[in-house]
XYZ file of C-alpha atoms in Angstrom:
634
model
C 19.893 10.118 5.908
C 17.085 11.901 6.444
C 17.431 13.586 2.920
C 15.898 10.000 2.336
C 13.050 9.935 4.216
C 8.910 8.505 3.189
C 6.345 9.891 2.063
C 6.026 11.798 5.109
C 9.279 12.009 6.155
C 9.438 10.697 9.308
C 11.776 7.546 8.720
C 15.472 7.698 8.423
C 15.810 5.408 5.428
C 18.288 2.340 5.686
C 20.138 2.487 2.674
C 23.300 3.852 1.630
C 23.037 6.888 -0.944
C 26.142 8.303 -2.795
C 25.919 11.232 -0.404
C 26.255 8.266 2.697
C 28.971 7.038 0.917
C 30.875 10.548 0.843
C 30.244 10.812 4.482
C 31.990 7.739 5.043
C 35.160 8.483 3.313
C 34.854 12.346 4.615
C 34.554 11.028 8.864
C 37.696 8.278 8.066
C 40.131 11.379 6.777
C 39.015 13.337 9.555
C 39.605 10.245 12.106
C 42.911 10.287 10.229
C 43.748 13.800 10.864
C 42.870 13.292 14.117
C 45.303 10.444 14.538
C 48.241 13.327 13.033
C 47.106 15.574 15.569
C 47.668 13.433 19.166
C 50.676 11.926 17.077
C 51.665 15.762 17.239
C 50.975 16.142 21.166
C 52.730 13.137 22.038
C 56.245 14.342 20.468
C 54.832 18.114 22.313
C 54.346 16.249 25.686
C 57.837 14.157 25.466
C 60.026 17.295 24.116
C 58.283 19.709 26.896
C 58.543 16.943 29.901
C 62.181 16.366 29.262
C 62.681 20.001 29.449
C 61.047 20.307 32.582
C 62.995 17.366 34.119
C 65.997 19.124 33.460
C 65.165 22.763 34.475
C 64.487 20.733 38.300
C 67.643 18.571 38.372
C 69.517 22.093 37.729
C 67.337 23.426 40.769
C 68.194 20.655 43.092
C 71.605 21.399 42.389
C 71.486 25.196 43.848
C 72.266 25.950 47.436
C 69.112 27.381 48.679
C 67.519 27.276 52.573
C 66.352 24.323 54.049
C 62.521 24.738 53.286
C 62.902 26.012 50.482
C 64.902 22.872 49.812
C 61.959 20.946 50.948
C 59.335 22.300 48.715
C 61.359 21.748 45.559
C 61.524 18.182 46.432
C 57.810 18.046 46.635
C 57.419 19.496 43.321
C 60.558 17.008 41.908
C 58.011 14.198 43.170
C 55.316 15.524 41.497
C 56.909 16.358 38.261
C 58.668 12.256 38.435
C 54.608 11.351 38.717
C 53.774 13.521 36.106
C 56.418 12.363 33.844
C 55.422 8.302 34.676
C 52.201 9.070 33.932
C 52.758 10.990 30.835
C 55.221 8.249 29.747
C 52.017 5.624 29.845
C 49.962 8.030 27.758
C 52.130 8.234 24.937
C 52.808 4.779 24.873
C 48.929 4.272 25.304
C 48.508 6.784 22.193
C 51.491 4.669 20.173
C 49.567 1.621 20.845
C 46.015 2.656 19.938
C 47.913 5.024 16.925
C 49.474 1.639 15.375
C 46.157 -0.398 16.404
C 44.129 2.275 14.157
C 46.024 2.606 11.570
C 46.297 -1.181 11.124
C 42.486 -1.347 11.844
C 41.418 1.710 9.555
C 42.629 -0.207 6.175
C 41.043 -3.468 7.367
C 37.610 -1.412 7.250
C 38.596 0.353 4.198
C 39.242 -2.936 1.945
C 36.001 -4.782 3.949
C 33.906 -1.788 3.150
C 34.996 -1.419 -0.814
C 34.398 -5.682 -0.719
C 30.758 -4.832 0.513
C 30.668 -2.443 -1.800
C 31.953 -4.563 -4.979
C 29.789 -7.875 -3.917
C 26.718 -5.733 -3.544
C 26.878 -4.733 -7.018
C 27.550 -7.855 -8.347
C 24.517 -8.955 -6.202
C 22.025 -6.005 -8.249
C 23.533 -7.065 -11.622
C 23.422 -10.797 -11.069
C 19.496 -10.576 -9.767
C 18.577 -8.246 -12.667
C 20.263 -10.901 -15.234
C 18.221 -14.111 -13.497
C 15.153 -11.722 -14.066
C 15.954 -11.525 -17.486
C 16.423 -14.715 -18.366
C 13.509 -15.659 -16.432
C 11.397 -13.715 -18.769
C 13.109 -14.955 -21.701
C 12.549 -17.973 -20.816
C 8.755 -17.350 -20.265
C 8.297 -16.152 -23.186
C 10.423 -18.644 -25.306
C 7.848 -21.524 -23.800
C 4.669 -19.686 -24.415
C 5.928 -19.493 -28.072
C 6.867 -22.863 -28.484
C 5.712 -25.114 -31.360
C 2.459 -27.461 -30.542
C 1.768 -25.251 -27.058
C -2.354 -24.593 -27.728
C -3.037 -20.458 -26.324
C -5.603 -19.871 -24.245
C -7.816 -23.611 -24.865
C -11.817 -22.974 -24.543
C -13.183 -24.328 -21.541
C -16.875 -25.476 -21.048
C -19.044 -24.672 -17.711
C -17.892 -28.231 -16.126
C -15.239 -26.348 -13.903
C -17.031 -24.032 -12.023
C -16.561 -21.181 -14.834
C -19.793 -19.839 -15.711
C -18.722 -16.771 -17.604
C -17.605 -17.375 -21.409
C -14.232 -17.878 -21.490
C -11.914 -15.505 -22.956
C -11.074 -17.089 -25.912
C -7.528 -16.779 -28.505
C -8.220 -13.280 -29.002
C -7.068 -12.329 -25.577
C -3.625 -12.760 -26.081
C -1.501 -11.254 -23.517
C 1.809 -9.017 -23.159
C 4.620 -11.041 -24.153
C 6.536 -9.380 -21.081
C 3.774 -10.451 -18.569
C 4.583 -13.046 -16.098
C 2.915 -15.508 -14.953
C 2.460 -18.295 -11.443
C 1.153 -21.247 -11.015
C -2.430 -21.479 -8.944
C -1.110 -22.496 -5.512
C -4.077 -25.222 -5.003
C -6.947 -26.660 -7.615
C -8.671 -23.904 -8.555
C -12.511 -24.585 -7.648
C -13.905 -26.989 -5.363
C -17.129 -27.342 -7.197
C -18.691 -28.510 -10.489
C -21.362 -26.387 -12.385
C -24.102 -28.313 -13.868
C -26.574 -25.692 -16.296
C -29.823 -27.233 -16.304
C -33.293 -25.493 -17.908
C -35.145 -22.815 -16.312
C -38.102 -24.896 -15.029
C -38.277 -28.277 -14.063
C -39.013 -30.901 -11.350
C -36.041 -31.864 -9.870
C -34.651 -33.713 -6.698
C -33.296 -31.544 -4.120
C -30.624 -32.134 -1.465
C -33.666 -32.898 1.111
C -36.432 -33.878 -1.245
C -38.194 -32.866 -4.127
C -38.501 -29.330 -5.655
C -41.393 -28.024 -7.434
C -40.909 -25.710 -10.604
C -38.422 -23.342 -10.458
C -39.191 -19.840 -11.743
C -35.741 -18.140 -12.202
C -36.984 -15.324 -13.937
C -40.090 -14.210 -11.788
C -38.619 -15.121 -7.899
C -35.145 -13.379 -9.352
C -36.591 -9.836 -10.471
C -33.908 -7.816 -8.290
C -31.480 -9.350 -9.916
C -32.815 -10.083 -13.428
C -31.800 -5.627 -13.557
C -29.346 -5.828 -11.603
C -26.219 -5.244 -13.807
C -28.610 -2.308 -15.614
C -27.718 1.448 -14.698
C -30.049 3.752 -15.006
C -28.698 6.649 -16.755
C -29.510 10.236 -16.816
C -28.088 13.793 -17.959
C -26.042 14.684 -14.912
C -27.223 17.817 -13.300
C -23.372 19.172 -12.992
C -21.498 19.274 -15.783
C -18.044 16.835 -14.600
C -14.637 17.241 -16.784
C -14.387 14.244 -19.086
C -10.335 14.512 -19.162
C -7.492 15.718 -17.885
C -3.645 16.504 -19.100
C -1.773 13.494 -20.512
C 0.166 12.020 -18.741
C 3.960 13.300 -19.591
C 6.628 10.582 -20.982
C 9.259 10.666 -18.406
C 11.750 7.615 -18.033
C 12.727 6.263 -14.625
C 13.778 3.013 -14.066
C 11.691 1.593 -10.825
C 14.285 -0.591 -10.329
C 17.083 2.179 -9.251
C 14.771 3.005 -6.566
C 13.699 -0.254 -5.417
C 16.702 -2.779 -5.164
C 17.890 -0.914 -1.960
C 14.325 -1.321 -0.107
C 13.839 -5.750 -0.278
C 11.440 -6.486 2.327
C 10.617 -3.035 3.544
C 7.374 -1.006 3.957
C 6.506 0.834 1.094
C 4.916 3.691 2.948
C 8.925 3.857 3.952
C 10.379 3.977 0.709
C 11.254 7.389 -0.821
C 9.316 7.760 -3.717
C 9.426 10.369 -6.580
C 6.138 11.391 -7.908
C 7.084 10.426 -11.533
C 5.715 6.576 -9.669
C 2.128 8.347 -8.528
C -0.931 8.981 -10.070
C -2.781 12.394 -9.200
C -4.818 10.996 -7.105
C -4.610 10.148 -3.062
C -4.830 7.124 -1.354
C -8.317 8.631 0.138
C -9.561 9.166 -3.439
C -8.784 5.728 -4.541
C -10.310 4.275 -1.197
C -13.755 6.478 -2.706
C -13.164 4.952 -6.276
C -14.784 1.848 -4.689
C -18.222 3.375 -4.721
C -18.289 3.358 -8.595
C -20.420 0.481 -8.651
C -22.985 2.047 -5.992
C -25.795 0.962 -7.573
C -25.370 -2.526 -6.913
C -25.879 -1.491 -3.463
C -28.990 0.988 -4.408
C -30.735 -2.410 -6.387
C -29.863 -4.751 -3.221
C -31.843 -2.120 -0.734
C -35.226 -3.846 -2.530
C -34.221 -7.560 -2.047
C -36.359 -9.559 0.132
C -34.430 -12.206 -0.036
C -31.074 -12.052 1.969
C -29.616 -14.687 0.039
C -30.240 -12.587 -3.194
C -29.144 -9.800 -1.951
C -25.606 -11.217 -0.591
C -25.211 -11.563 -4.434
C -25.792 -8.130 -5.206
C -23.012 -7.080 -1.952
C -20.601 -9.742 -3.695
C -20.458 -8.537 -6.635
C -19.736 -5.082 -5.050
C -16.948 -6.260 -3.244
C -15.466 -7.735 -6.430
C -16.296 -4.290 -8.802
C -14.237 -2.260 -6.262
C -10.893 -3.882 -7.886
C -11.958 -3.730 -11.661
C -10.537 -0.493 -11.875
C -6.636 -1.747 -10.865
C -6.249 -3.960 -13.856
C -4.081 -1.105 -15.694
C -3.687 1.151 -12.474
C -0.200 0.164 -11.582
C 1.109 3.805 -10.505
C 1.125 4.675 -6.690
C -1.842 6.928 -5.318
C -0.102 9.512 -3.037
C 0.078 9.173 0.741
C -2.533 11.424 2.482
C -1.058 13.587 5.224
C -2.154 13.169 8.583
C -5.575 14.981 8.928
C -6.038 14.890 4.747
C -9.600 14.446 3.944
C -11.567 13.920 0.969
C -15.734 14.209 0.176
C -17.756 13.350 -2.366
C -20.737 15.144 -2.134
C -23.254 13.567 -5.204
C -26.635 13.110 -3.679
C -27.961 14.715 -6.729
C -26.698 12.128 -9.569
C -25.160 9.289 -6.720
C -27.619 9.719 -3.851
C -24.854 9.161 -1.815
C -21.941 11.306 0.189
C -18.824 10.429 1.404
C -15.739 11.208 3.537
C -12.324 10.112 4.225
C -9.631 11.188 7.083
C -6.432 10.044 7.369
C -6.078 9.287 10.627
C -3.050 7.809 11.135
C 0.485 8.267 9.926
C 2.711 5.235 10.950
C 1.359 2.920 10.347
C -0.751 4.843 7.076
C -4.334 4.511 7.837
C -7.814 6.185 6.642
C -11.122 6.133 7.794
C -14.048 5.991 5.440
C -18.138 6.563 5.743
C -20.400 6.725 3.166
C -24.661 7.586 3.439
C -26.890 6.796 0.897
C -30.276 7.989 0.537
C -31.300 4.988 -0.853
C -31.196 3.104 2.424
C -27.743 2.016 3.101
C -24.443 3.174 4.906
C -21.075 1.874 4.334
C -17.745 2.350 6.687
C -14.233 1.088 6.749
C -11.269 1.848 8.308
C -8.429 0.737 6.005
C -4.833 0.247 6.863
C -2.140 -0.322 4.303
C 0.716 -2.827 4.563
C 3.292 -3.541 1.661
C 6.167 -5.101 1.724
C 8.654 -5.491 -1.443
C 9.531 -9.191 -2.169
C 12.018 -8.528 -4.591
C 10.560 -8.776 -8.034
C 6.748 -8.562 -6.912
C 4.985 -5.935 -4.252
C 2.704 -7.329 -1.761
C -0.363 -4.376 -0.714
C -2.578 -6.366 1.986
C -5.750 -3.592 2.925
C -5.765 -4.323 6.877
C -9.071 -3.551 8.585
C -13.161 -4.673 8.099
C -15.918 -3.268 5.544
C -19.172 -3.031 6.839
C -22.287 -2.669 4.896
C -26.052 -2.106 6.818
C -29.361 -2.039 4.860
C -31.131 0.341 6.964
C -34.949 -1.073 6.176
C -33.727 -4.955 6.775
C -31.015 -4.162 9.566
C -29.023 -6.775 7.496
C -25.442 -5.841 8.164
C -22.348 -7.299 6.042
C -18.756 -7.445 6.835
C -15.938 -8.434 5.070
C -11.929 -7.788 4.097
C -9.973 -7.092 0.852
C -8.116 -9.336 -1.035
C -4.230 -9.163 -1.486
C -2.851 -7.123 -4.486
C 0.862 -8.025 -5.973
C 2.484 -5.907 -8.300
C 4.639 -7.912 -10.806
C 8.046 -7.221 -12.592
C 9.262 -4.750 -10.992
C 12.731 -5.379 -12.220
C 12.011 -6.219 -15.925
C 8.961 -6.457 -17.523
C 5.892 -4.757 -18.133
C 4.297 -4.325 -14.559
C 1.235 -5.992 -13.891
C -1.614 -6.444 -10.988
C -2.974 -9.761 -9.529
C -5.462 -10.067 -6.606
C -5.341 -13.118 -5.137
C -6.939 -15.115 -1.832
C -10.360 -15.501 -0.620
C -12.947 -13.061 0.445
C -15.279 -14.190 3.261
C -18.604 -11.973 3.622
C -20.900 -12.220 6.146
C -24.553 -11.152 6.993
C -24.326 -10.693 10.880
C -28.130 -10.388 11.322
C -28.710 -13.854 9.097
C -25.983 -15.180 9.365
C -25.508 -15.858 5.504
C -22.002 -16.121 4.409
C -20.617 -15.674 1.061
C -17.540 -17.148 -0.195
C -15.658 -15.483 -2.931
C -11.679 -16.914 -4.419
C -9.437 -14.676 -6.421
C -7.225 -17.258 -8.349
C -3.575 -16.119 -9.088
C -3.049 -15.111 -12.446
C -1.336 -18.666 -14.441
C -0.578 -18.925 -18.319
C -0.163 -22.464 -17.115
C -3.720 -22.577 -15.497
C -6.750 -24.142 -17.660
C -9.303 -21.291 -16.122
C -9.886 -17.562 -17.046
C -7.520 -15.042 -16.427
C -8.482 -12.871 -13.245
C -11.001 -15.771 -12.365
C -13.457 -15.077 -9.552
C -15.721 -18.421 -7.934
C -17.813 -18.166 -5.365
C -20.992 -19.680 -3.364
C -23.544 -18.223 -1.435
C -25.063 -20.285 1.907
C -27.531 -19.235 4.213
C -26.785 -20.141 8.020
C -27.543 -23.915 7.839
C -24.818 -24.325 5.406
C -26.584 -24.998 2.159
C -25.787 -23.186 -0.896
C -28.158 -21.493 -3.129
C -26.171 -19.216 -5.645
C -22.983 -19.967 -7.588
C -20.627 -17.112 -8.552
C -18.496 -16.670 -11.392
C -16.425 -14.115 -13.043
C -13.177 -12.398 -13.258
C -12.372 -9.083 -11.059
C -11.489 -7.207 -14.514
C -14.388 -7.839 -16.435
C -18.571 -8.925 -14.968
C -19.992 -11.219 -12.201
C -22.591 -13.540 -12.890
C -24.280 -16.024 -10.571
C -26.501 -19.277 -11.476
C -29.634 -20.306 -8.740
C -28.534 -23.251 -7.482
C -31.499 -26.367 -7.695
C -29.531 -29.290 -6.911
C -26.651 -30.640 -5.215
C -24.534 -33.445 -4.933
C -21.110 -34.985 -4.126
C -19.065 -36.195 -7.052
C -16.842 -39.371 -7.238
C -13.087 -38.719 -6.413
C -10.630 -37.488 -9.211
C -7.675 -38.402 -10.104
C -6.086 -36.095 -7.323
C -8.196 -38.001 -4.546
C -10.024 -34.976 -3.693
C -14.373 -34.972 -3.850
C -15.810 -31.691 -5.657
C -19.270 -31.058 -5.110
C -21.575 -30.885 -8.281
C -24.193 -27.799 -8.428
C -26.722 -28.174 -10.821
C -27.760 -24.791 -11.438
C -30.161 -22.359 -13.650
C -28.797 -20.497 -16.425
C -25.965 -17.698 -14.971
C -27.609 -13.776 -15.050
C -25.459 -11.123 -15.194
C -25.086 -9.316 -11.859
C -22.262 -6.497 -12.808
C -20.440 -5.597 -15.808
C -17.177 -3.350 -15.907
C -18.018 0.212 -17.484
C -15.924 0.725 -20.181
C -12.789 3.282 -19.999
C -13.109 6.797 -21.587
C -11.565 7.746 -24.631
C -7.470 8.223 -24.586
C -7.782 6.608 -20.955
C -4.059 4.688 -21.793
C -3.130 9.007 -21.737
C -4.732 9.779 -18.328
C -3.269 7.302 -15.939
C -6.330 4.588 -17.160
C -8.585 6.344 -14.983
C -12.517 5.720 -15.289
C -14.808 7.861 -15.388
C -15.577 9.073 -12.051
C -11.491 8.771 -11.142
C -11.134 11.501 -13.588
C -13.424 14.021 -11.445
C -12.101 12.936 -8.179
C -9.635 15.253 -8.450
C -11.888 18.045 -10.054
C -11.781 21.534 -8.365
C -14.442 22.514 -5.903
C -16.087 25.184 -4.236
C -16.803 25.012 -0.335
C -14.641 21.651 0.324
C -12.593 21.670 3.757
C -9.454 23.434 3.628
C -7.442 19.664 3.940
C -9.555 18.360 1.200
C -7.112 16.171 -1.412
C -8.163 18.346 -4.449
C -6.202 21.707 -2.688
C -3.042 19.367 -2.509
C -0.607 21.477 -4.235
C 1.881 18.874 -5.328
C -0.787 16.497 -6.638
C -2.704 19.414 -8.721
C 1.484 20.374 -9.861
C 1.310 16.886 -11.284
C -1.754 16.259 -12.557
C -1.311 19.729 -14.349
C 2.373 17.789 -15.935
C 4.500 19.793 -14.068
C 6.108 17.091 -12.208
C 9.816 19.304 -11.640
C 7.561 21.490 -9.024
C 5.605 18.782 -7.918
C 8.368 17.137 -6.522
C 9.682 20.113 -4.650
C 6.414 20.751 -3.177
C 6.047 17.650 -2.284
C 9.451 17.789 -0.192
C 7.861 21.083 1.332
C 4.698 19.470 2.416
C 6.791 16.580 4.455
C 9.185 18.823 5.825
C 6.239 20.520 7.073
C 4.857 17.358 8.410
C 8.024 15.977 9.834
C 8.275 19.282 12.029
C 4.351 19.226 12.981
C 5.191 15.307 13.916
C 8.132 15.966 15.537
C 6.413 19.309 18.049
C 3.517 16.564 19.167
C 5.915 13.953 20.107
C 7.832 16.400 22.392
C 4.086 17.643 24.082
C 3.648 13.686 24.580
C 4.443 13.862 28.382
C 2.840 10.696 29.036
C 5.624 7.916 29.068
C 4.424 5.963 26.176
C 6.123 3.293 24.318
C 7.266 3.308 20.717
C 7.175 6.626 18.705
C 3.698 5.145 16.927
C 1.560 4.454 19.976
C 3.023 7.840 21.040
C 1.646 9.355 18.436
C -1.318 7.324 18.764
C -2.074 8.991 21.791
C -1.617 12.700 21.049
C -3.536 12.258 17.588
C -6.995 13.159 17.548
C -9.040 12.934 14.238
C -11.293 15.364 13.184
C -14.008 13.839 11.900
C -13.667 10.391 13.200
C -13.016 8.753 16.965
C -11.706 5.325 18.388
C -14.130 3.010 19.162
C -14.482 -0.686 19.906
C -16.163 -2.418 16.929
C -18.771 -4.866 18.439
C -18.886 -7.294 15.429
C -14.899 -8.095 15.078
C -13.808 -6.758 18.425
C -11.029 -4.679 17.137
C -11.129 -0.380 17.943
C -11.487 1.264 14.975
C -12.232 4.766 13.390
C -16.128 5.896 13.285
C -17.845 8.455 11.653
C -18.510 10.287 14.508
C -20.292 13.610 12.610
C -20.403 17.478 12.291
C -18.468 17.677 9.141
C -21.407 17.966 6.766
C -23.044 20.565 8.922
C -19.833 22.781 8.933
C -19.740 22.243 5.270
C -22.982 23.913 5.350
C -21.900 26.662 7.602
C -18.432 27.137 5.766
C -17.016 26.919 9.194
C -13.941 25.412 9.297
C -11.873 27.216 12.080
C -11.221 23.469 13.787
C -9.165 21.999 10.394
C -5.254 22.313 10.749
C -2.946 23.836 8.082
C -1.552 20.848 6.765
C -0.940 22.162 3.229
């Protein structure tokens, strides 16, 4: 079992392996040799009893002195105990012989039944799989059945919609939207014009001059970088491995718990992908200059959407951090910004992030992983709070991530969906922005990867309409009138924005050249993992098995990687036994004999949960090149 443990090895896993199976079979002929063995001593004990009986019936027959006499009828008592008592062993052993016997080829044929209908079980899920897809696709190719029908503005979509040329996968699958997609009605109206407002009249409405900030918004300035960054790395090699094989046996377990090779990772950590989200920084640098808060919640929205552009083709698993892993990015120069990661806990996986920009904001998380696999999908829900604080304005944003769901994992080409609703709010104006990640539906009306949101101040009344998909851009329309409309044919009431033409707020760089080669990463994912001088000793890039596979050479990365979480388990397993506090479970043990580096507990005020903080120091050892107080993790 523990030949199968996680990531970092410190779960037995569940399941039953070949070498489990050889165990079995191995204890029950040992049980049955056993069983020989006191079948042996009990013929031993009867033979030698018997012959003791009779050596002290031929004593009591001797003519020997009176005391003498005496004794040896003491010891014939004894020896008529002994021989009782003996008697109700062996028929004890007889009994519980027969009983086992009997017993050990009921298990044998219940345990090669399990073993038969659990098979049948695998095949007979992989077939409806199958078939489901076949049946998929043999609908989406039906005669008459329009692809992909144009949609006007009318439903909430303001981006144009992606017409007949987006054609997908034929192996993609795809679910109905749980409820009706939007709740409002887009109305474009021209740029300047008297209108009636919800309270009144409005005078002229000048999109382009009160809107400047975001007029540039989805602009990047860009410049010659002052380091040279690698452009590419090694293709990625074509090894086969059926996901499958290694899934079936973990339904409805963690997948930080599920033994994975790393032909299923990407070279990257689960810290670097947590840093990936700053791609789109300069959303945040462009919203630092908004004077209005309402305008800049648009700018912050769309940077909470751009963080999950990059998953669209990303379906490979980063690699769990070790406990105490940490990864910067140092890029004031060309960013303006730096940033650093900790792992900071192991079970359950979590990772602390802050980032400081010289521009005027600071950004920190603490992010905890939970995914669970459903069977033919994975479910990855990002546990924890973002916040966001404009240092000049004091405005300060928080909000969560969205689900992500892995799809096909059986057959099919795997795909990525994010789906529910993102709530962000602006503690210090209490400004809320409401953003909806519709499920991916071939049977839905409304763009793939669809985004919709509005933006209210604190009195509830909406001034900006978002639209977009997660993949692509963000756009939002100035709202200058609103209104209820009459019920549909579902009963329900949308409301009706009237709005000014949409702007673009954020557009989805484009991938680098032979990207579908290198793991689809963008272009700062592939210097994430560049080497550098003067990083902390548990920085990700000096992770030997993710540098062996990056490099191709996934044979040693693979036996590294058992290295580093043997290392682990035995580094795990020598704080436990210093725990002398009675704690409870093995995590809040661990919990409490854990102390991060870089980062320390403490009680958020804003959501009232304890979380990780950026607590200092590590820049100014970086600039010492002292690290004395990392561990030797790797």
């Amino acid at each position: 079992m523990s030949s199968h443990s996680d990531d970092s090895g410190d779960e037995d896993d569940e399941t039953a392996s070949p070498a489990d199976k050889s165990e079995l079979h191995s204890t029950i002929k040992s049980l049955s040799l056993k069983l020989d063995d006191l079948s042996t001593c009990n013929d031993l004990i009867a033979k030698h009893g018997a012959a003791l009986q009779r050596s002290l019936s031929e004593l009591d027959s001797l003519k020997i002195p009176y005391e003498s006499s005496e004794k040896l009828k003491v010891v014939n008592e004894r020896a008529t105990l002994f021989r009782i008592t003996s008697n109700a062993m062996i028929n004890a052993c007889k009994d519980f012989l027969e009983l086992a016997e009997t017993h050990s080829r009921k298990w044998q044929r219940a345990l090669q039944y399990e073993q038969e209908q659990r098979i049948h079980l695998e095949e007979t899920i992989e077939q409806l799989a199958k078939q489901h897809n076949s049946l998929e696709r043999a609908f989406r190719s039906a005669p008459g059945r329009a692809t992909n029908p144009t949609k006007s503005f009318s439903e909430g979509d303001l981006l144009t919609p992606k017409g007949e040329d987006s054609e997908e996968d034929e192996d993609t699958e795809y679910f109905d939207a749980m409820e009706d997609s939007t709740s409002f009605i887009t109305v474009i109206t021209e740029a300047k014009e008297d209108r009636k407002a919800e309270g009144g009249t409005t005078g002229s409405v000048d999109w382009t001059s009160s809107d400047n900030v975001l007029d540039g918004a989805s602009l990047v300035p860009k410049g010659p970088p002052k380091v040279k960054r690698r452009v590419r790395i090694p293709d990625k090699p074509n090894y086969s491995l059926n996901l499958w094989s290694i899934m079936k046996n973990c339904i409805g377990r963690e997948l930080s718990k599920i033994p994975m090779p790393v032909n299923f990772n990407e070279p990257l950590s689960m810290l670097q992908r947590l840093t990936e989200d700053l791609e789109y920084h300069h959303l945040l640098d462009k919203a630092v200059h908004c004077t209005s808060s309402v305008e800049q919640m648009c700018l912050v929205a769309a940077f909470s959407v751009s963080s999950y552009s990059t998953t669209v083709h990303r379906i490979a698993k980063p690699f769990n951090p070790m406990l105490g892993e940490t990864f910067e990015l140092d890029r004031l120069d060309d960013m303006g910004l730096r940033s650093l990661c900790e792992q900071v806990s192991h079970h359950p996986p979590s990772a602390a992030h802050y980032v400081f920009s010289k521009h005027g904001w600071s950004l920190w998380q603490e992010i905890t992983i939970s995914s669970k696999f459903r069977g033919k999908y994975l479910s990855i829900m990002p546990l924890g709070a973002i916040h966001l604080e404009f240092q000049a304005s004091g405005n300060h944003y928080v909000w969560r991530k969205s689900t992500s769901t892995v799809h096909n994992i059986i057959v099919g080409k795997l795909w990525i969906d994010q789906t529910g609703d993102i709530e962000i709010v602006n503690h210090k104006t209490k400004d809320r922005c409401q953003l909806k990640f519709l499920p991916y539906s071939y049977f839905s009306k409304e763009v793939a990867r669809k985004v919709t949101g509005v933006v209210s101040d604190s009195q509830g009344k909406a001034h900006y309409v978002l639209s977009g998909s997660w993949d692509e851009q963000m756009e939002c329309a100035k709202i200058v009138q609103s209104s209820p409309s009459s019920p549909g044919s579902d009963g329900k009431q949308k409301t009706v924005y009237q709005t000014l033409p949409a702007k673009l707020l954020w557009k989805k760089y484009p991938l680098p050249e032979n990207a579908e080669n290198m793991y689809y990463f963008s272009e700062l994912a592939l210097t994430l993992n560049e080497h550098e001088e003067g990083v902390a000793p548990t920085d990700s890039r000096l992770r030997p098995d993710q540098r062996l596979m990056e490099k191709g050479h996934w044979d040693e990365a693979n036996t590294e990687k058992q290295r580093l979480e043997e290392k682990q388990r035995v580094s795990r397993r020598r704080r436990l036994e210093a725990c002398s506090r009675g704690c409870g479970t093995e995590e809040e043990k661990e919990a409490d004999v854990y102390v991060p580096l870089w980062f320390e507990k403490r009680l958020d005020p804003l959501t009232g949960e304890t979380a990780c903080m950026y607590k200092g120091g590590y820049w100014e050892a970086k600039e010492r090149q002292d690290w004395h107080m990392c561990p030797n993790i790797f």
